[in-house]
């Protein structure tokens, strides 16, 4: 294979972002798109010079090597299963589903077909996250504080729990994925929620407590009731070490003065995630940093927090394993 032929399921905001990025790769060819809204598919096709096809099998017929699945959380499952059966590599946007059941089914289908699948947890590709991993190596983490304090995103389905799964599953999952990467698996969660997003039924504010399998404790605080994006990130504390990772900066403080800070290049991480996926499809690498099987663990954690908030009980997670 000399170039990677790519299709899209879903022609919304994040699909456009990937298409713009992939258009700059000389070894990627955008071939076809499908969307349940034919007008969106047509507009996307016109903008990026590819074919609009009515349904997912049309991507298979178009001969794509890989497909980006960029649909709302409640629409995952059938597309991935059809594409996996045709042995087409997948880049699946987070969250990978609304609940555990669909995601487990997709994971089984991918495993059965032996198909490469990456998930859009692109923070893992940030150089700042890599530096954080290095600084934390051999330093047992005691405390992790995750935050996602934001406005409601401008997509109509987001405020409806049955479509998005709520803020923790849909959005704060990025921070949970980082927590798993940098601190380890979570063994137990409890959570409380308050308020409701305007015009919908998702929680307006959530706070969760986390007990990591390695012994560390943590919290996640999220709200979507602001009119602006206030902050999203993760603070991690080990003995005599404080590390603060945001979307724009990484700050490390270890008692030496002054604290060390470095900017975080968000676009570089997004580009690297797409680049790594295309390289893996073309056989230049044999792994990605965000495999579906690993994203499934992050998804289970987000679903556990949502469940703990709804059912007002502690939820224990089983089968935690080390993050690659
Ligand atoms: N990784 C990131 O940084 C990032 C950024 C933005 C969005 N996302 C995720 O991407 C997903 C999509 O977000 P978006 O902002 O593009 O939403 P969007 O509403 O702009 O686009 C979704 C598109 O999917 C289409 N669609 C719905 N059901 C479909 C189906 N069964 N088959 C084909 N098309 C279908 C819709 O018509 C719509 O055009 C969300 O889960 C979101 O969390 C991830």
CSV table of N, CA, C and O in Angstrom, one decimal, residues 24 52 54 58 76 78 101 115 142 152 194 216 223 229 240 246 256 282 311:
chain,number,residue,atom,x,y,z
A,24,UNK,N,-3.4,17.4,4.4
A,24,UNK,CA,-2.0,17.9,4.4
A,24,UNK,C,-1.0,16.8,4.3
A,24,UNK,O,0.2,17.0,4.2
A,52,UNK,N,-19.8,11.4,-1.7
A,52,UNK,CA,-20.8,11.2,-0.6
A,52,UNK,C,-21.5,9.9,-0.9
A,52,UNK,O,-21.9,9.7,-2.1
A,54,UNK,N,-24.5,6.9,0.5
A,54,UNK,CA,-25.7,7.0,1.4
A,54,UNK,C,-25.5,6.3,2.7
A,54,UNK,O,-26.0,6.7,3.7
A,58,UNK,N,-21.2,1.7,1.6
A,58,UNK,CA,-20.7,2.5,0.5
A,58,UNK,C,-19.2,2.8,0.6
A,58,UNK,O,-18.5,2.9,-0.4
A,76,UNK,N,-22.6,5.2,17.9
A,76,UNK,CA,-21.5,4.2,17.7
A,76,UNK,C,-22.1,2.8,17.7
A,76,UNK,O,-23.1,2.5,18.3
A,78,UNK,N,-23.0,0.1,15.1
A,78,UNK,CA,-23.2,-0.5,13.7
A,78,UNK,C,-22.1,-0.2,12.7
A,78,UNK,O,-21.7,-1.1,12.0
A,101,UNK,N,-21.9,-1.6,27.0
A,101,UNK,CA,-22.3,-2.8,26.2
A,101,UNK,C,-21.9,-2.6,24.7
A,101,UNK,O,-21.3,-3.5,24.1
A,115,UNK,N,-8.5,-6.1,13.4
A,115,UNK,CA,-8.4,-4.8,12.8
A,115,UNK,C,-7.7,-3.8,13.7
A,115,UNK,O,-8.0,-3.7,14.9
A,142,UNK,N,0.5,10.4,44.9
A,142,UNK,CA,-0.4,10.3,46.0
A,142,UNK,C,-1.8,10.9,45.7
A,142,UNK,O,-2.8,10.5,46.3
A,152,UNK,N,-21.4,24.6,27.4
A,152,UNK,CA,-22.0,23.5,26.7
A,152,UNK,C,-21.5,23.6,25.2
A,152,UNK,O,-21.6,24.7,24.6
A,194,UNK,N,-25.1,17.8,40.4
A,194,UNK,CA,-26.1,18.8,40.8
A,194,UNK,C,-26.4,19.7,39.5
A,194,UNK,O,-25.5,19.9,38.7
A,216,UNK,N,-3.1,5.7,45.2
A,216,UNK,CA,-3.4,7.2,45.2
A,216,UNK,C,-4.8,7.4,45.2
A,216,UNK,O,-5.7,6.6,44.9
A,223,UNK,N,-18.0,20.9,35.2
A,223,UNK,CA,-19.3,21.6,35.0
A,223,UNK,C,-19.3,22.1,33.6
A,223,UNK,O,-18.3,22.4,33.0
A,229,UNK,N,-14.9,28.5,28.2
A,229,UNK,CA,-14.1,27.4,28.7
A,229,UNK,C,-13.1,27.9,29.7
A,229,UNK,O,-12.3,28.8,29.4
A,240,UNK,N,7.0,15.7,47.3
A,240,UNK,CA,7.8,16.8,46.9
A,240,UNK,C,7.8,17.1,45.4
A,240,UNK,O,8.8,17.5,44.9
A,246,UNK,N,-2.3,21.4,31.8
A,246,UNK,CA,-3.5,21.9,31.2
A,246,UNK,C,-3.5,21.8,29.7
A,246,UNK,O,-2.6,21.2,29.1
A,256,UNK,N,12.7,23.2,43.7
A,256,UNK,CA,13.7,24.1,43.1
A,256,UNK,C,13.0,25.3,42.6
A,256,UNK,O,11.8,25.2,42.1
A,282,UNK,N,-0.5,2.1,7.1
A,282,UNK,CA,0.4,1.8,6.0
A,282,UNK,C,1.5,0.8,6.4
A,282,UNK,O,2.4,0.5,5.6
A,311,UNK,N,-26.8,6.6,40.4
A,311,UNK,CA,-27.3,5.6,41.4
A,311,UNK,C,-26.9,5.9,42.8
A,311,UNK,O,-27.3,5.2,43.8
